[in-house]
Short mmCIF file of C-alpha atoms in Angstrom, two decimals:
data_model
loop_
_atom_site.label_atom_id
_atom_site.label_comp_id
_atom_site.label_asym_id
_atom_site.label_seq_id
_atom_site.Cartn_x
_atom_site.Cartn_y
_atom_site.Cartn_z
CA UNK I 1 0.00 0.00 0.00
CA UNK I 2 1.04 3.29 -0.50
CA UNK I 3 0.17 6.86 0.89
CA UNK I 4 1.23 9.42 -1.71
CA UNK I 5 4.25 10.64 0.27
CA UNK I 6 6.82 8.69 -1.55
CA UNK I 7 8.14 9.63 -5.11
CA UNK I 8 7.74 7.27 -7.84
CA UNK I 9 8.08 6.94 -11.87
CA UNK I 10 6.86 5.79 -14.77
CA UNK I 11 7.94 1.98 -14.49
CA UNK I 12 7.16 -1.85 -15.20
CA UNK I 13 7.88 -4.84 -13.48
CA UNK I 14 8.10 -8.36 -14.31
CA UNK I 15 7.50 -9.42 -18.27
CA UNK I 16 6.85 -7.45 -20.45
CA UNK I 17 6.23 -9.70 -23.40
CA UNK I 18 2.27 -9.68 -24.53
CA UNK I 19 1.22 -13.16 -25.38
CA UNK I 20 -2.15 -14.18 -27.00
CA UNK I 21 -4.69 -14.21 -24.44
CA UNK I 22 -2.77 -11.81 -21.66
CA UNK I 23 -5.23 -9.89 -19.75
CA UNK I 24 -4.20 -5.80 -18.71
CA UNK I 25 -6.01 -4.39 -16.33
CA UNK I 26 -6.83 -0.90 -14.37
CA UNK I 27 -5.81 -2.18 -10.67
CA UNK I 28 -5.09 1.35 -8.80
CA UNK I 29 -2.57 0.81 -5.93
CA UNK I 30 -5.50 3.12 -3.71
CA UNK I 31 -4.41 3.87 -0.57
CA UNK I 32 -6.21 1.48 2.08
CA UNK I 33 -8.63 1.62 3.63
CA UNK I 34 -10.34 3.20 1.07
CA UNK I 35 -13.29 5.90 1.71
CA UNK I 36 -15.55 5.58 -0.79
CA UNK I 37 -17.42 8.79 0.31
CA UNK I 38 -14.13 10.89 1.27
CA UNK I 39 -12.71 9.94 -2.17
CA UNK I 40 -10.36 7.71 -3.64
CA UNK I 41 -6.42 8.48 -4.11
CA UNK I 42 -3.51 5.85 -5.10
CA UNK I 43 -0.74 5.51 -7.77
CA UNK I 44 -1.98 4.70 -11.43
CA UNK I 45 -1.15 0.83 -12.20
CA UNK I 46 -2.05 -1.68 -14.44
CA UNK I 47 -1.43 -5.82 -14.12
CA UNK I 48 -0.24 -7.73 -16.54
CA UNK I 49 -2.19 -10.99 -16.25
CA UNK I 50 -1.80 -14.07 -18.06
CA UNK I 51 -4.70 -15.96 -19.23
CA UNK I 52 -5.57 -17.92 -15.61
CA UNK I 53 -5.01 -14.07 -14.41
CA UNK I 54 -1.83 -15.47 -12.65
CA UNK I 55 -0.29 -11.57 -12.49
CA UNK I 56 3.33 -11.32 -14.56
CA UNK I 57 3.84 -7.69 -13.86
CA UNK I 58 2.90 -4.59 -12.47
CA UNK I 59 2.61 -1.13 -14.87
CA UNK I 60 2.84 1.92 -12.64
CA UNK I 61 2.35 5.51 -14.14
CA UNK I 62 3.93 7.52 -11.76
CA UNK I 63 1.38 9.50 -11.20
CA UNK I 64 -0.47 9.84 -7.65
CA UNK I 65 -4.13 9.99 -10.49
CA UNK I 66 -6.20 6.77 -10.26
CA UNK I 67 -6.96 5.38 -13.66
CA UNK I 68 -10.57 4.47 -15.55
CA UNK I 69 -10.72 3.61 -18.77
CA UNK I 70 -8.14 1.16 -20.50
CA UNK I 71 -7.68 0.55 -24.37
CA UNK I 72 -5.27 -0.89 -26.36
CA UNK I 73 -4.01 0.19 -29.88
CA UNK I 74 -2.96 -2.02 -32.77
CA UNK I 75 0.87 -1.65 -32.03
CA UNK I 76 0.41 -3.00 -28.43
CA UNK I 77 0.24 0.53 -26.89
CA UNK I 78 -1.68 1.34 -23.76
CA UNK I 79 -3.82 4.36 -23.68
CA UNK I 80 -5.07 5.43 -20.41
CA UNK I 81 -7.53 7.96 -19.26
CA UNK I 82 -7.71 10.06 -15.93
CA UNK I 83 -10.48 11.68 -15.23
CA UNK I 84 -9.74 13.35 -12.33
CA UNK I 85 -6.85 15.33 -14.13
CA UNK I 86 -8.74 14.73 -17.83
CA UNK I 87 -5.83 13.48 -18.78
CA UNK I 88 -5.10 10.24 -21.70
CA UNK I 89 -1.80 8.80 -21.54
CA UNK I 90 -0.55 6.35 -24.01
CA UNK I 91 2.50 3.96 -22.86
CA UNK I 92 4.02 0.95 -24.62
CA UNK I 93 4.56 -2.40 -22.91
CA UNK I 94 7.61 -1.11 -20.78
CA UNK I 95 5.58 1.88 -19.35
CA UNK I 96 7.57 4.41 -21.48
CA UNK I 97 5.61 7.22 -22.17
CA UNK I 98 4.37 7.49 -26.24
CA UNK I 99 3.99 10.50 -27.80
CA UNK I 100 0.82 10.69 -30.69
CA UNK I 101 -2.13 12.52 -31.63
CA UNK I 102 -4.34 12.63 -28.70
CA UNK I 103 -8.37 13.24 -28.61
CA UNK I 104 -9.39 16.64 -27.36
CA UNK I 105 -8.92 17.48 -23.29
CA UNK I 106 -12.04 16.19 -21.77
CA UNK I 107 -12.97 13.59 -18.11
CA UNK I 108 -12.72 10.84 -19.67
CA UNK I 109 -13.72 7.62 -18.44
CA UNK I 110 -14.51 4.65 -20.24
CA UNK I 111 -12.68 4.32 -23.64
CA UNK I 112 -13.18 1.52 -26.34
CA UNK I 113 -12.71 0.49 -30.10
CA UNK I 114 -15.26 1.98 -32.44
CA UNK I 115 -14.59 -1.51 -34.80
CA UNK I 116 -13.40 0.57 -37.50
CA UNK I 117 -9.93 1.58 -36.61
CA UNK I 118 -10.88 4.62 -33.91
CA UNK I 119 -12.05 4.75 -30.53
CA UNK I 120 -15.23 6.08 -28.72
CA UNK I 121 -14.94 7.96 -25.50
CA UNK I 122 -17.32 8.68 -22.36
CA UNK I 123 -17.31 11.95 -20.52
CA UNK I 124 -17.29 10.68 -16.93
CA UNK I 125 -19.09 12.96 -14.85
CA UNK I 126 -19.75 16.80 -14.06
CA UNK I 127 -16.98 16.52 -10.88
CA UNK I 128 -14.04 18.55 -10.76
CA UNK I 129 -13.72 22.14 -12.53
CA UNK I 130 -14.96 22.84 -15.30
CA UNK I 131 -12.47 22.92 -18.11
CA UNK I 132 -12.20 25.83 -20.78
CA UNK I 133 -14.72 25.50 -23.70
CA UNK I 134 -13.82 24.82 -27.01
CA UNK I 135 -14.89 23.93 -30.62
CA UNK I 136 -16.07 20.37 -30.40
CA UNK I 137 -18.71 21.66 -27.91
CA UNK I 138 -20.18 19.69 -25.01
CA UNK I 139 -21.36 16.70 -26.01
CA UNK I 140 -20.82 13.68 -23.58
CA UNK I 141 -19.78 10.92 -26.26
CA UNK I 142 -16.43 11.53 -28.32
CA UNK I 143 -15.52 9.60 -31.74
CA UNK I 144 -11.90 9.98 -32.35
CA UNK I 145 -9.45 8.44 -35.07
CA UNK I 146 -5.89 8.29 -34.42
CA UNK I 147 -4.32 8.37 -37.83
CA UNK I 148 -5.56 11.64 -39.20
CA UNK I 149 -7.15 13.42 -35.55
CA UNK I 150 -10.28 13.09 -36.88
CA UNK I 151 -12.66 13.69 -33.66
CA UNK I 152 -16.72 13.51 -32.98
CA UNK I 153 -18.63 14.80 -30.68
CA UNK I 154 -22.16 13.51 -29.96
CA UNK I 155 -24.75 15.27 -28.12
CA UNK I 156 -26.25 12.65 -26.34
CA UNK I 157 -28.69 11.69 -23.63
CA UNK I 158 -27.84 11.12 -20.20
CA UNK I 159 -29.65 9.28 -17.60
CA UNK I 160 -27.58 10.98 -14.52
CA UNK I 161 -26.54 8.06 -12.24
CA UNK I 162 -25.53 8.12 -8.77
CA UNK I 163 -26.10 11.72 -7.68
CA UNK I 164 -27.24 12.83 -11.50
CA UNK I 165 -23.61 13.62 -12.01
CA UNK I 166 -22.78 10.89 -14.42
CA UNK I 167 -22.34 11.06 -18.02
CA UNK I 168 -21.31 8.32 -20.20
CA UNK I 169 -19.75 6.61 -17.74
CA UNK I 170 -19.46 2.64 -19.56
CA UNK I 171 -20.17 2.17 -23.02
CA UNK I 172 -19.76 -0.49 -25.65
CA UNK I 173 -20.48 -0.62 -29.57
CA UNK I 174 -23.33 -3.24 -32.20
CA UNK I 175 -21.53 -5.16 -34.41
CA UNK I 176 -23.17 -3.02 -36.59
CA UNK I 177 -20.32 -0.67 -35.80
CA UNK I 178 -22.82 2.42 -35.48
CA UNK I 179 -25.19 1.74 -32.05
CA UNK I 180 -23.80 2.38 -29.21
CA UNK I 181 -25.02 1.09 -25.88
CA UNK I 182 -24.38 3.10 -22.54
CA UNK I 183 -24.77 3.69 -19.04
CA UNK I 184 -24.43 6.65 -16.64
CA UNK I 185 -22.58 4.82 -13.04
CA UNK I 186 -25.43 3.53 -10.92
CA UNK I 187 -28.41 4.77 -13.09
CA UNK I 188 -31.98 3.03 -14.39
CA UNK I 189 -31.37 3.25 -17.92
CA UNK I 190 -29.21 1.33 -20.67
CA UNK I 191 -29.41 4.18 -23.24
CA UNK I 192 -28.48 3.86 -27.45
CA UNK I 193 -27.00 6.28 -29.98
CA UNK I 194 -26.71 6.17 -33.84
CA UNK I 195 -23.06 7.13 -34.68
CA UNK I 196 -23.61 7.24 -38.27
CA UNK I 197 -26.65 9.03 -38.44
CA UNK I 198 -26.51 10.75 -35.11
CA UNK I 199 -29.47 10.56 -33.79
CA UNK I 200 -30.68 8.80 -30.18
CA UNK I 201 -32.45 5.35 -30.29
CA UNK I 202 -35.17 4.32 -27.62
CA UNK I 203 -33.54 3.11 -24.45
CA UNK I 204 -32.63 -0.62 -24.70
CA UNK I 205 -33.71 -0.89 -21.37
CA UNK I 206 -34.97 0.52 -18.31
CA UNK I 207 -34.91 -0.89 -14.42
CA UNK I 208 -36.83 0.12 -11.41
CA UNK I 209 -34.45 1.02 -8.70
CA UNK I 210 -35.18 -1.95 -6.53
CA UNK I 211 -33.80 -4.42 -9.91
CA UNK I 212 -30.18 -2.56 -9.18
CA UNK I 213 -28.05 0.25 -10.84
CA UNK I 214 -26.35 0.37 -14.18
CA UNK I 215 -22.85 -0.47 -14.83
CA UNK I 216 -20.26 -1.89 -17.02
CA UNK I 217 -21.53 -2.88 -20.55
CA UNK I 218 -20.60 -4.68 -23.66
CA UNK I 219 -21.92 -6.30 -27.09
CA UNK I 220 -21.09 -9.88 -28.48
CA UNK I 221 -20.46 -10.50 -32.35
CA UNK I 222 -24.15 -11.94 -32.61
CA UNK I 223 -25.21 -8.73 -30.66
CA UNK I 224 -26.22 -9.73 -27.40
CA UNK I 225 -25.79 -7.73 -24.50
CA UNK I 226 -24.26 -8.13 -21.45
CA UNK I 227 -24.55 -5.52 -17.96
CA UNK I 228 -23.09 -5.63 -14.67
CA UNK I 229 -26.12 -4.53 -12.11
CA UNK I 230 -24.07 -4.49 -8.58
CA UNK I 231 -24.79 -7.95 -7.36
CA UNK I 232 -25.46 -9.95 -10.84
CA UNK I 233 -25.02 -9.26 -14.43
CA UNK I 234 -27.47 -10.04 -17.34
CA UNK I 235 -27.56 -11.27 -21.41
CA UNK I 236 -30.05 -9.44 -23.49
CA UNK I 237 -30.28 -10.75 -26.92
CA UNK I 238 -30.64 -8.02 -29.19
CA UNK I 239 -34.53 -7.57 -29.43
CA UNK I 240 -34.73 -6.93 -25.59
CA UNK I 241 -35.50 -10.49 -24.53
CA UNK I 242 -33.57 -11.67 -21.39
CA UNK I 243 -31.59 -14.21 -21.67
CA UNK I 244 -29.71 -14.80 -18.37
CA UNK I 245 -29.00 -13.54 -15.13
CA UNK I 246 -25.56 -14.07 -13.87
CA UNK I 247 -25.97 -14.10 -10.22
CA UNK I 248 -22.58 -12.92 -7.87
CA UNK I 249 -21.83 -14.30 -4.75
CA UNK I 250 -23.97 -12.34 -3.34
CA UNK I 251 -21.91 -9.28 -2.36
CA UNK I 252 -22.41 -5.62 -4.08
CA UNK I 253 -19.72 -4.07 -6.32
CA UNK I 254 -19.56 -6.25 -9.15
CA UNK I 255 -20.00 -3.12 -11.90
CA UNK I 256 -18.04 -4.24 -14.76
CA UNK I 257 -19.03 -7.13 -17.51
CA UNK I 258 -17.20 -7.78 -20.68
CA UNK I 259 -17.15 -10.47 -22.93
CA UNK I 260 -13.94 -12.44 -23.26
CA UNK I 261 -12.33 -12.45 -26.90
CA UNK I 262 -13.84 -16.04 -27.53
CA UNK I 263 -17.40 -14.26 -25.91
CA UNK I 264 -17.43 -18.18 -24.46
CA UNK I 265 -16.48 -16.31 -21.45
CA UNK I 266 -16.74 -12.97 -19.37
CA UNK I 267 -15.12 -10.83 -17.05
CA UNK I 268 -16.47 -9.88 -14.15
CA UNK I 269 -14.91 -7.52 -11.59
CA UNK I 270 -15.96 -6.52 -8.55
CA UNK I 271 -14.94 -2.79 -7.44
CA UNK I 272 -15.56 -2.94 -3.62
CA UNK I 273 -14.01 -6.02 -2.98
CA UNK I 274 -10.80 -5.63 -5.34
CA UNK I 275 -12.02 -8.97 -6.98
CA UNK I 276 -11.44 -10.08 -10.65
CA UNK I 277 -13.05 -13.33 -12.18
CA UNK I 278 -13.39 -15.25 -15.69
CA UNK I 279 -16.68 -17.00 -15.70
CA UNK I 280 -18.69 -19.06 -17.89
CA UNK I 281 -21.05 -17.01 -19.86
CA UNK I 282 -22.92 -20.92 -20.35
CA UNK I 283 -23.05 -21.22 -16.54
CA UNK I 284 -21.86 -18.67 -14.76
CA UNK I 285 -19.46 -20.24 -13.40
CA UNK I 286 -15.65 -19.01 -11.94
CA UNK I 287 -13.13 -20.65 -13.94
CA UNK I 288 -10.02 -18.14 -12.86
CA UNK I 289 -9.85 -15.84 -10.30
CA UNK I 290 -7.30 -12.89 -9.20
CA UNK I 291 -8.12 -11.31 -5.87
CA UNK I 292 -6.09 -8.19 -5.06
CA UNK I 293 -8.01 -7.10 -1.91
CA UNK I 294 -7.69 -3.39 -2.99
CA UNK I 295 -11.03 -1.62 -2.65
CA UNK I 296 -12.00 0.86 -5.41
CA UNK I 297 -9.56 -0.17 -7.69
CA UNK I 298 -10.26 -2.49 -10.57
CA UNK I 299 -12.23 -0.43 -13.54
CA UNK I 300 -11.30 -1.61 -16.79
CA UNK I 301 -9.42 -4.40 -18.76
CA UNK I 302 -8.11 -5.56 -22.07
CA UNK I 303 -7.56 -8.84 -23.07
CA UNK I 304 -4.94 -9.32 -25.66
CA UNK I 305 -4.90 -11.15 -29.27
CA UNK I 306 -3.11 -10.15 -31.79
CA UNK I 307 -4.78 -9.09 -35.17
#
């Protein structure tokens, strides 16, 4: 554990070689015990997992700013966001900083692959200052494409979340490589948005508050839908109908669901207990496990094939 006083630096440990079926993920080093209401602080790190989740190494960014959102680029490079500081960083395998053409300065949270060679982006929340305005206006979901700068911004509905401060807080994208499914943290409502013809759909879904909040998203290839609720996650297939509920083990936290690269599997992570899992999307089931007993930590993970 650490408490912010020390110094530290950009730094790796352990292997640094990706092989197919590696798992990165956003695993804070917060400082315990964490307070939840006080706010969280800790050093930025990653694991490097390998595909039991047995860890191999430990990414640190130097930086006493807790990560969110966790991507990875098609020449193995890491791009983190930070909302706290709305910063993106982008580090290869070795945790040396990369320098390349960055979306424009917003909170981001969650960040993912558009399918088609870019990345969409979620504007976290409304906390911390305000930042200064500028031409790509104030819309909540960003588009951006990393080979010419090429950047979207959508103007989309939010449903508020916990404290109606939350934006786009998860997201995920149809095979069809133009809906995108979203949640704001803790909310009632999985909403849609037409990329290519921007315009918003109906809400997927909506919950009472006794079913459980909204978290962590994501889409299969056949378009069926998978959301972490707090204590259980669900499969939608693509017309609404559900399909399964994934119960936990019975403890609250688990907000973030996403389909392994096989979609045979999921991940499931729980971010009050500082638990990660692979389970059986057939069953349910925990087939690996990594347990890092870090509260309000774990947030976001890639899983690593090559193309």
């Amino acid at each position: 554990m650490n408490n912010g006083d020390s110094q530290q630096h950009a730094r790796r440990t352990g292997e640094s070689t990706l092989q197919p079926g590696d798992v990165i993920i956003v695993a804070n080093d917060t400082v315990q015990p964490a307070d939840m209401r006080a706010g969280l602080k800790g050093w930025g790190r990653l694991l490097h997992c390998d595909d039991q989740l047995h860890i191999k190494g430990e990414l640190f960014t130097g930086k006493f700013d807790l990560l969110l959102g966790l991507s990875m680029d098609d020449q193995q490079r890491l791009i983190v966001t930070c909302p706290s500081t709305a910063d993106i960083s982008v580090f290869d395998m070795n945790m040396q900083a990369v320098t390349t053409r960055l979306p424009p300065r917003r909170r981001y949270g969650n960040i993912i692959s558009d399918r088609n060679g870019g990345f969409l982006l979620g504007i976290h929340s409304s906390y911390g200052e305000p930042l200064p305005r500028d031409e790509f206006g104030d819309g909540k979901l960003v588009q951006f494409k990393p080979h010419d700068g090429q950047t979207t911004v959508f103007d989309v509905d939010v449903d508020g979340g916990r404290g109606n401060k939350h934006f786009v807080s998860n997201l995920a994208i149809a095979p069809d490589r133009k809906t995108v499914f979203y949640t704001s943290e803790a909310g009632r409502r999985l909403l849609r948005y037409d990329i290519e013809n921007q315009t918003q759909l109906d809400d997927f879904a909506t919950f009472e508050p006794e079913e459980g909040g909204t978290y962590g998203v994501d889409v299969d290839d056949q378009g069926h839908i998978l959301i972490a609720r707090g204590s259980f996650a669900e499969i939608y297939d693509p017309s609404g109908k559900l399909l399964q509920r994934l119960e936990g083990d019975g403890r609250s936290g688990w907000t973030r669901a996403t389909f392994c690269h096989d979609q045979k599997f999921y991940f499931f992570s729980n971010f009050l207990e500082g638990v990660f899992q692979r389970r059986s999307v057939e069953t349910g089931e925990v087939v690996s496990e990594l347990v890092t007993g870090m509260r309000g930590s774990l947030t976001a993970s890639v899983e690593y094939f090559p193309a």
